[in-house]
Amino acid sequence: MAFWTLYKRELSSYFQSVVAYIVLFGSALAQGMVFITLTNFIAQQNYKDQSVFQIFFTCAIFWILLFVQVPLITMRVFSEEFKLGTIEMLLTAPVREWEIVLSKFFGALTFFLILWLPVVLDQVALQLFSNPPPPVSWGQYGTTALTIVLVGAFYVSLGVFTSVLTKNQIISAVLCFALIFATFFVALQKWQQHLDAFTLSWISYVSLLEHFGHAVQGLFDTRPIVYYVSMTAFVLLVTQRILLGRRLKG
Amino acid sequence: MIEVENLSKTYSGVHAVRNISFHVNKGEIVGFLGPNGAGKSTTMKVLAGYLPPTDGKIRIAGYDVITESLEVRKRIGYMPENVPLYTDMRVNEFLRFRAELKKVARRRIKDRVETVKELCHLKDVGSKIIGTLSKGYRQRVGLADAMVHDPDLLILDEPTIGLDPNQIRSVRDLIRDLGKHHTILLSTHILSEVELTCGRVLVIHRGRIEASDTPANLTRLVRGGGSILLEVKAPSADVVARIQPLPNIEDVEIVLPGTGDWTVAKIFAKPGVDVREDIFGVVRQNNWPLRELARVKATLEEAFVELTQD
């Protein structure tokens, strides 16, 4: 099936470019530094309320990292093909538009998840080298990993969408960053004064701050799953329509 | 194989192609000829399903280019102008990737890739990264890509641009060979190429089709298909005065008025009439010393210039 062919090509193309290795290196370095800092903080302050892992996925640096990573990964997916003209080869092959969009999306999502593997290693190292080792809580790991996948999928879909709009990678990255930031901005509105209960419930429904807050506690909630999956599907559908529109409308 | 009816294509208000219609039958090799910016590439992009037409109907192998795009794309091998390729891939890897995309059966992929590499003389660069290849090689990788799924119809946009004379010759032979089993539409500005490879020529100019005929017929269109070259020892004025009144003569043009006493004249006769005997009669009557009396066939270049001049 064309999807697999394209997906394999998409994923391998990340490892053919220098940018990917730099993003990978930068992410691993930042994640490691934050992890070490938090570990030291907990050890020195004798802080007992939260684990390193729980603070990590709710602290500001985590968001910054997330917001920068995604545009860097997705900015090239379509923009580069437009710029180099290779889109012409791609679109004149007997391939459906949704196969192209999905392969680019899953390729980028896979690479995004690879970027978060170093955190697993950090956690493993913490278990191995600290005395006594911190308690293992698979439930929390599971819900956090799921939330990373869901939020990642939504953000990557936004990046794929902004990439299909332009052949300029910088524009694509900046637009993607703006859209991602907008979703975060909505979550921040929670602290506004004089909000009625209805608005508040909506904010908390879409707030990724709350989603991660719950996830690190091992709370399994189906509402964010529905939210992220449906949003991702919607954005990808719009992307597919835009790509298809190029062929249909003269 | 290709049926184009009233195709128009407008880019933000500019007419690239205006209301053109043409047919290409199965097994034909058709050359698309025209100056830069005439609308050749645009037409080819529309045929390949990359650009949507602004207006008109196009059917390829019986399928509509817009509504049955996938069926059309399965049956064509398209090589775009400038040959955009994934420069980070190796030649083998790229051709395998394209074969998979074009739904070549898994067990046939290896075979097909080897075959097209053989045909396009890419054997020795199979493991090279495309980005490191020269223009000529990239061109041939693009051609190999277009053929890898053995399509019924090949649409080649300037397949020989950027190649050296030897490579041009080998691509030309290849196209002629392919033409035995495939339908080919190719665009080019190289006129000798069209004359040698194409069974029919479509001359396109300013988005319109100016002529559609065999190269031989096209050249015949130009001032009766040729001229007669005459070199005699006589004053230019006399030559014109004596030959012009002959029957079936359309025009007498002095090419070289008297180097020494010699005059070189180009004589255009009505189509299909041989006037050499009459001319010789005039020469004999006047006792002009004769150096040359020859028929000069019009070239496709002249046809091209005549058809696409403003």
PDB file of N, CA and C in Angstrom, chain A residues 1-2 4-6 8-9 12-13 16-17 81-82 84-97 99 104 245-250, chain B residues 9 45 48-54 66 69-70 73-74 76 78 80 83-89 93-94 97-98 100-103 106 142 145:
ATOM      1  N   MET A   1       0.834  -1.200   0.000  1.00  0.00           N
ATOM      2  CA  MET A   1       0.000   0.000   0.000  1.00  0.00           C
ATOM      3  C   MET A   1       0.872   1.254   0.000  1.00  0.00           C
ATOM      4  N   ALA A   2       0.393   2.233  -0.700  1.00  0.00           N
ATOM      5  CA  ALA A   2       1.208   3.443  -0.852  1.00  0.00           C
ATOM      6  C   ALA A   2       1.511   4.104   0.489  1.00  0.00           C
ATOM      7  N   TRP A   4       2.368   2.826   3.372  1.00  0.00           N
ATOM      8  CA  TRP A   4       3.586   2.313   4.009  1.00  0.00           C
ATOM      9  C   TRP A   4       4.839   2.763   3.285  1.00  0.00           C
ATOM     10  N   THR A   5       4.761   2.730   1.963  1.00  0.00           N
ATOM     11  CA  THR A   5       5.905   3.173   1.156  1.00  0.00           C
ATOM     12  C   THR A   5       6.247   4.619   1.503  1.00  0.00           C
ATOM     13  N   LEU A   6       5.210   5.446   1.547  1.00  0.00           N
ATOM     14  CA  LEU A   6       5.429   6.865   1.825  1.00  0.00           C
ATOM     15  C   LEU A   6       5.878   7.078   3.272  1.00  0.00           C
ATOM     16  N   LYS A   8       7.536   5.002   5.216  1.00  0.00           N
ATOM     17  CA  LYS A   8       8.940   4.596   5.365  1.00  0.00           C
ATOM     18  C   LYS A   8       9.870   5.679   4.838  1.00  0.00           C
ATOM     19  N   ARG A   9       9.520   6.196   3.676  1.00  0.00           N
ATOM     20  CA  ARG A   9      10.316   7.250   3.042  1.00  0.00           C
ATOM     21  C   ARG A   9      10.341   8.499   3.932  1.00  0.00           C
ATOM     22  N   SER A  12      12.436   7.883   7.107  1.00  0.00           N
ATOM     23  CA  SER A  12      13.874   7.805   6.827  1.00  0.00           C
ATOM     24  C   SER A  12      14.413   9.165   6.392  1.00  0.00           C
ATOM     25  N   SER A  13      13.546   9.989   5.780  1.00  0.00           N
ATOM     26  CA  SER A  13      14.028  11.302   5.326  1.00  0.00           C
ATOM     27  C   SER A  13      14.443  12.177   6.512  1.00  0.00           C
ATOM     28  N   GLN A  16      17.958  11.589   7.217  1.00  0.00           N
ATOM     29  CA  GLN A  16      18.883  11.981   6.157  1.00  0.00           C
ATOM     30  C   GLN A  16      19.287  13.445   6.310  1.00  0.00           C
ATOM     31  N   SER A  17      18.531  14.179   7.154  1.00  0.00           N
ATOM     32  CA  SER A  17      18.821  15.613   7.224  1.00  0.00           C
ATOM     33  C   SER A  17      19.489  15.968   8.555  1.00  0.00           C
ATOM     34  N   GLU A  81       8.681  19.943  -0.222  1.00  0.00           N
ATOM     35  CA  GLU A  81       8.252  19.318  -1.483  1.00  0.00           C
ATOM     36  C   GLU A  81       7.788  20.383  -2.476  1.00  0.00           C
ATOM     37  N   PHE A  82       7.117  21.414  -1.962  1.00  0.00           N
ATOM     38  CA  PHE A  82       6.680  22.502  -2.839  1.00  0.00           C
ATOM     39  C   PHE A  82       7.883  23.239  -3.383  1.00  0.00           C
ATOM     40  N   LEU A  84      11.104  22.280  -3.658  1.00  0.00           N
ATOM     41  CA  LEU A  84      11.960  21.517  -4.574  1.00  0.00           C
ATOM     42  C   LEU A  84      11.210  21.047  -5.816  1.00  0.00           C
ATOM     43  N   GLY A  85       9.875  21.172  -5.782  1.00  0.00           N
ATOM     44  CA  GLY A  85       9.092  20.729  -6.941  1.00  0.00           C
ATOM     45  C   GLY A  85       8.791  19.244  -6.916  1.00  0.00           C
ATOM     46  N   THR A  86       9.274  18.531  -5.899  1.00  0.00           N
ATOM     47  CA  THR A  86       9.063  17.078  -5.858  1.00  0.00           C
ATOM     48  C   THR A  86       7.597  16.734  -5.645  1.00  0.00           C
ATOM     49  N   ILE A  87       6.815  17.705  -5.205  1.00  0.00           N
ATOM     50  CA  ILE A  87       5.376  17.472  -5.024  1.00  0.00           C
ATOM     51  C   ILE A  87       4.747  17.076  -6.354  1.00  0.00           C
ATOM     52  N   GLU A  88       5.332  17.577  -7.445  1.00  0.00           N
ATOM     53  CA  GLU A  88       4.805  17.262  -8.773  1.00  0.00           C
ATOM     54  C   GLU A  88       4.956  15.767  -9.069  1.00  0.00           C
ATOM     55  N   MET A  89       6.102  15.213  -8.677  1.00  0.00           N
ATOM     56  CA  MET A  89       6.329  13.779  -8.837  1.00  0.00           C
ATOM     57  C   MET A  89       5.372  12.988  -7.958  1.00  0.00           C
ATOM     58  N   LEU A  90       5.166  13.508  -6.763  1.00  0.00           N
ATOM     59  CA  LEU A  90       4.351  12.797  -5.791  1.00  0.00           C
ATOM     60  C   LEU A  90       2.885  12.780  -6.221  1.00  0.00           C
ATOM     61  N   LEU A  91       2.392  13.942  -6.639  1.00  0.00           N
ATOM     62  CA  LEU A  91       0.966  14.052  -6.954  1.00  0.00           C
ATOM     63  C   LEU A  91       0.609  13.453  -8.320  1.00  0.00           C
ATOM     64  N   THR A  92       1.618  13.219  -9.167  1.00  0.00           N
ATOM     65  CA  THR A  92       1.295  12.601 -10.444  1.00  0.00           C
ATOM     66  C   THR A  92       1.496  11.085 -10.393  1.00  0.00           C
ATOM     67  N   ALA A  93       1.906  10.579  -9.241  1.00  0.00           N
ATOM     68  CA  ALA A  93       1.941   9.129  -9.045  1.00  0.00           C
ATOM     69  C   ALA A  93       0.530   8.703  -8.619  1.00  0.00           C
ATOM     70  N   PRO A  94       0.177   7.446  -8.862  1.00  0.00           N
ATOM     71  CA  PRO A  94      -1.181   7.030  -8.500  1.00  0.00           C
ATOM     72  C   PRO A  94      -1.346   6.854  -6.991  1.00  0.00           C
ATOM     73  N   VAL A  95      -1.331   7.968  -6.290  1.00  0.00           N
ATOM     74  CA  VAL A  95      -1.407   7.945  -4.828  1.00  0.00           C
ATOM     75  C   VAL A  95      -2.572   8.833  -4.420  1.00  0.00           C
ATOM     76  N   ARG A  96      -3.321   8.413  -3.409  1.00  0.00           N
ATOM     77  CA  ARG A  96      -4.435   9.248  -2.947  1.00  0.00           C
ATOM     78  C   ARG A  96      -3.914  10.309  -1.990  1.00  0.00           C
ATOM     79  N   GLU A  97      -4.621  11.438  -1.980  1.00  0.00           N
ATOM     80  CA  GLU A  97      -4.183  12.544  -1.132  1.00  0.00           C
ATOM     81  C   GLU A  97      -4.139  12.148   0.341  1.00  0.00           C
ATOM     82  N   GLU A  99      -3.494   9.361   1.596  1.00  0.00           N
ATOM     83  CA  GLU A  99      -2.309   8.531   1.875  1.00  0.00           C
ATOM     84  C   GLU A  99      -1.082   9.419   2.082  1.00  0.00           C
ATOM     85  N   LYS A 104       2.690  11.579   5.962  1.00  0.00           N
ATOM     86  CA  LYS A 104       3.491  12.690   6.474  1.00  0.00           C
ATOM     87  C   LYS A 104       3.196  12.898   7.952  1.00  0.00           C
ATOM     88  N   GLY A 245      -7.771  20.064  -3.257  1.00  0.00           N
ATOM     89  CA  GLY A 245      -8.263  21.259  -3.931  1.00  0.00           C
ATOM     90  C   GLY A 245      -7.323  21.733  -5.022  1.00  0.00           C
ATOM     91  N   ARG A 246      -6.023  21.526  -4.817  1.00  0.00           N
ATOM     92  CA  ARG A 246      -5.041  21.923  -5.830  1.00  0.00           C
ATOM     93  C   ARG A 246      -5.289  21.204  -7.144  1.00  0.00           C
ATOM     94  N   ARG A 247      -5.751  19.947  -7.036  1.00  0.00           N
ATOM     95  CA  ARG A 247      -5.950  19.152  -8.242  1.00  0.00           C
ATOM     96  C   ARG A 247      -7.274  19.484  -8.920  1.00  0.00           C
ATOM     97  N   LEU A 248      -8.262  19.882  -8.095  1.00  0.00           N
ATOM     98  CA  LEU A 248      -9.617  20.002  -8.633  1.00  0.00           C
ATOM     99  C   LEU A 248      -9.979  21.393  -9.128  1.00  0.00           C
ATOM    100  N   LYS A 249      -9.452  22.397  -8.453  1.00  0.00           N
ATOM    101  CA  LYS A 249      -9.924  23.739  -8.769  1.00  0.00           C
ATOM    102  C   LYS A 249      -8.897  24.513  -9.577  1.00  0.00           C
ATOM    103  N   GLY A 250      -9.279  24.921 -10.754  1.00  0.00           N
ATOM    104  CA  GLY A 250      -8.319  25.607 -11.622  1.00  0.00           C
ATOM    105  C   GLY A 250      -8.365  27.108 -11.495  1.00  0.00           C
TER     106      GLY A 250
ATOM    107  N   LYS B   9      -6.275  27.091 -19.789  1.00  0.00           N
ATOM    108  CA  LYS B   9      -5.686  27.178 -18.455  1.00  0.00           C
ATOM    109  C   LYS B   9      -5.260  28.613 -18.201  1.00  0.00           C
ATOM    110  N   LYS B  45       1.393  19.438 -17.760  1.00  0.00           N
ATOM    111  CA  LYS B  45       1.045  19.338 -16.332  1.00  0.00           C
ATOM    112  C   LYS B  45      -0.441  19.023 -16.162  1.00  0.00           C
ATOM    113  N   ALA B  48      -1.034  15.426 -17.061  1.00  0.00           N
ATOM    114  CA  ALA B  48      -0.521  14.509 -16.043  1.00  0.00           C
ATOM    115  C   ALA B  48      -1.359  14.552 -14.770  1.00  0.00           C
ATOM    116  N   GLY B  49      -2.335  15.458 -14.732  1.00  0.00           N
ATOM    117  CA  GLY B  49      -3.195  15.531 -13.548  1.00  0.00           C
ATOM    118  C   GLY B  49      -2.595  16.337 -12.426  1.00  0.00           C
ATOM    119  N   TYR B  50      -1.547  17.094 -12.707  1.00  0.00           N
ATOM    120  CA  TYR B  50      -0.942  17.894 -11.638  1.00  0.00           C
ATOM    121  C   TYR B  50      -1.657  19.222 -11.484  1.00  0.00           C
ATOM    122  N   LEU B  51      -1.979  19.858 -12.614  1.00  0.00           N
ATOM    123  CA  LEU B  51      -2.723  21.112 -12.575  1.00  0.00           C
ATOM    124  C   LEU B  51      -4.134  20.872 -13.088  1.00  0.00           C
ATOM    125  N   PRO B  52      -5.101  21.488 -12.445  1.00  0.00           N
ATOM    126  CA  PRO B  52      -6.455  21.354 -12.968  1.00  0.00           C
ATOM    127  C   PRO B  52      -6.663  22.318 -14.132  1.00  0.00           C
ATOM    128  N   PRO B  53      -7.417  21.915 -15.158  1.00  0.00           N
ATOM    129  CA  PRO B  53      -7.686  22.847 -16.258  1.00  0.00           C
ATOM    130  C   PRO B  53      -8.704  23.893 -15.804  1.00  0.00           C
ATOM    131  N   THR B  54      -8.626  25.086 -16.374  1.00  0.00           N
ATOM    132  CA  THR B  54      -9.625  26.102 -16.068  1.00  0.00           C
ATOM    133  C   THR B  54     -10.914  25.744 -16.784  1.00  0.00           C
ATOM    134  N   ILE B  66      -9.831  14.589 -14.426  1.00  0.00           N
ATOM    135  CA  ILE B  66     -10.170  15.133 -13.115  1.00  0.00           C
ATOM    136  C   ILE B  66     -10.952  14.140 -12.267  1.00  0.00           C
ATOM    137  N   SER B  69      -8.926  10.652 -11.869  1.00  0.00           N
ATOM    138  CA  SER B  69      -7.500  10.979 -11.844  1.00  0.00           C
ATOM    139  C   SER B  69      -6.608   9.783 -11.520  1.00  0.00           C
ATOM    140  N   LEU B  70      -7.029   8.993 -10.541  1.00  0.00           N
ATOM    141  CA  LEU B  70      -6.182   7.882 -10.098  1.00  0.00           C
ATOM    142  C   LEU B  70      -5.964   6.868 -11.225  1.00  0.00           C
ATOM    143  N   ARG B  73      -3.555   8.400 -13.643  1.00  0.00           N
ATOM    144  CA  ARG B  73      -2.174   8.429 -13.158  1.00  0.00           C
ATOM    145  C   ARG B  73      -1.520   7.049 -13.171  1.00  0.00           C
ATOM    146  N   LYS B  74      -2.342   5.985 -13.012  1.00  0.00           N
ATOM    147  CA  LYS B  74      -1.793   4.630 -13.071  1.00  0.00           C
ATOM    148  C   LYS B  74      -1.229   4.333 -14.455  1.00  0.00           C
ATOM    149  N   ILE B  76      -0.063   6.609 -16.824  1.00  0.00           N
ATOM    150  CA  ILE B  76       0.904   7.494 -17.461  1.00  0.00           C
ATOM    151  C   ILE B  76       2.223   7.520 -16.688  1.00  0.00           C
ATOM    152  N   TYR B  78       5.027  10.265 -16.182  1.00  0.00           N
ATOM    153  CA  TYR B  78       5.228  11.691 -16.433  1.00  0.00           C
ATOM    154  C   TYR B  78       6.610  12.111 -15.951  1.00  0.00           C
ATOM    155  N   PRO B  80       8.458  15.516 -15.336  1.00  0.00           N
ATOM    156  CA  PRO B  80       8.305  16.971 -15.360  1.00  0.00           C
ATOM    157  C   PRO B  80       9.572  17.659 -15.841  1.00  0.00           C
ATOM    158  N   VAL B  83      13.033  17.964 -13.807  1.00  0.00           N
ATOM    159  CA  VAL B  83      13.152  16.699 -13.084  1.00  0.00           C
ATOM    160  C   VAL B  83      13.388  16.846 -11.585  1.00  0.00           C
ATOM    161  N   PRO B  84      12.366  17.191 -10.831  1.00  0.00           N
ATOM    162  CA  PRO B  84      12.547  17.255  -9.388  1.00  0.00           C
ATOM    163  C   PRO B  84      12.672  15.849  -8.802  1.00  0.00           C
ATOM    164  N   LEU B  85      13.740  15.615  -8.030  1.00  0.00           N
ATOM    165  CA  LEU B  85      13.963  14.290  -7.437  1.00  0.00           C
ATOM    166  C   LEU B  85      14.301  14.469  -5.964  1.00  0.00           C
ATOM    167  N   TYR B  86      14.112  13.403  -5.190  1.00  0.00           N
ATOM    168  CA  TYR B  86      14.559  13.458  -3.795  1.00  0.00           C
ATOM    169  C   TYR B  86      16.074  13.317  -3.785  1.00  0.00           C
ATOM    170  N   THR B  87      16.741  14.421  -3.551  1.00  0.00           N
ATOM    171  CA  THR B  87      18.192  14.410  -3.721  1.00  0.00           C
ATOM    172  C   THR B  87      18.928  13.632  -2.633  1.00  0.00           C
ATOM    173  N   ASP B  88      18.225  13.304  -1.544  1.00  0.00           N
ATOM    174  CA  ASP B  88      18.901  12.575  -0.467  1.00  0.00           C
ATOM    175  C   ASP B  88      18.845  11.060  -0.662  1.00  0.00           C
ATOM    176  N   MET B  89      18.131  10.615  -1.713  1.00  0.00           N
ATOM    177  CA  MET B  89      18.003   9.165  -1.901  1.00  0.00           C
ATOM    178  C   MET B  89      19.042   8.652  -2.887  1.00  0.00           C
ATOM    179  N   GLU B  93      17.389   3.104  -4.549  1.00  0.00           N
ATOM    180  CA  GLU B  93      16.376   3.303  -3.509  1.00  0.00           C
ATOM    181  C   GLU B  93      15.209   4.117  -4.075  1.00  0.00           C
ATOM    182  N   PHE B  94      15.548   5.164  -4.811  1.00  0.00           N
ATOM    183  CA  PHE B  94      14.527   6.049  -5.377  1.00  0.00           C
ATOM    184  C   PHE B  94      13.650   5.302  -6.376  1.00  0.00           C
ATOM    185  N   PHE B  97      11.428   2.929  -4.618  1.00  0.00           N
ATOM    186  CA  PHE B  97      10.379   3.708  -3.951  1.00  0.00           C
ATOM    187  C   PHE B  97       9.290   4.106  -4.944  1.00  0.00           C
ATOM    188  N   ARG B  98       9.717   4.606  -6.103  1.00  0.00           N
ATOM    189  CA  ARG B  98       8.745   5.043  -7.103  1.00  0.00           C
ATOM    190  C   ARG B  98       7.965   3.852  -7.672  1.00  0.00           C
ATOM    191  N   GLU B 100       7.218   1.115  -6.103  1.00  0.00           N
ATOM    192  CA  GLU B 100       6.231   0.740  -5.082  1.00  0.00           C
ATOM    193  C   GLU B 100       5.038   1.693  -5.120  1.00  0.00           C
ATOM    194  N   LEU B 101       5.346   2.998  -5.205  1.00  0.00           N
ATOM    195  CA  LEU B 101       4.281   4.007  -5.243  1.00  0.00           C
ATOM    196  C   LEU B 101       3.377   3.803  -6.436  1.00  0.00           C
ATOM    197  N   LYS B 102       3.991   3.402  -7.537  1.00  0.00           N
ATOM    198  CA  LYS B 102       3.216   3.253  -8.763  1.00  0.00           C
ATOM    199  C   LYS B 102       2.603   1.871  -8.868  1.00  0.00           C
ATOM    200  N   LYS B 103       2.566   1.167  -7.759  1.00  0.00           N
ATOM    201  CA  LYS B 103       1.846  -0.107  -7.654  1.00  0.00           C
ATOM    202  C   LYS B 103       2.391  -1.202  -8.582  1.00  0.00           C
ATOM    203  N   ARG B 106       5.030  -6.479  -6.146  1.00  0.00           N
ATOM    204  CA  ARG B 106       6.236  -6.613  -5.342  1.00  0.00           C
ATOM    205  C   ARG B 106       7.307  -7.497  -5.985  1.00  0.00           C
ATOM    206  N   GLY B 142      15.104  10.596 -13.960  1.00  0.00           N
ATOM    207  CA  GLY B 142      13.711  11.021 -14.143  1.00  0.00           C
ATOM    208  C   GLY B 142      13.017  10.215 -15.231  1.00  0.00           C
ATOM    209  N   ASP B 145      12.341   6.798 -13.948  1.00  0.00           N
ATOM    210  CA  ASP B 145      11.192   6.855 -13.050  1.00  0.00           C
ATOM    211  C   ASP B 145       9.888   6.845 -13.841  1.00  0.00           C
TER     212      ASP B 145
END
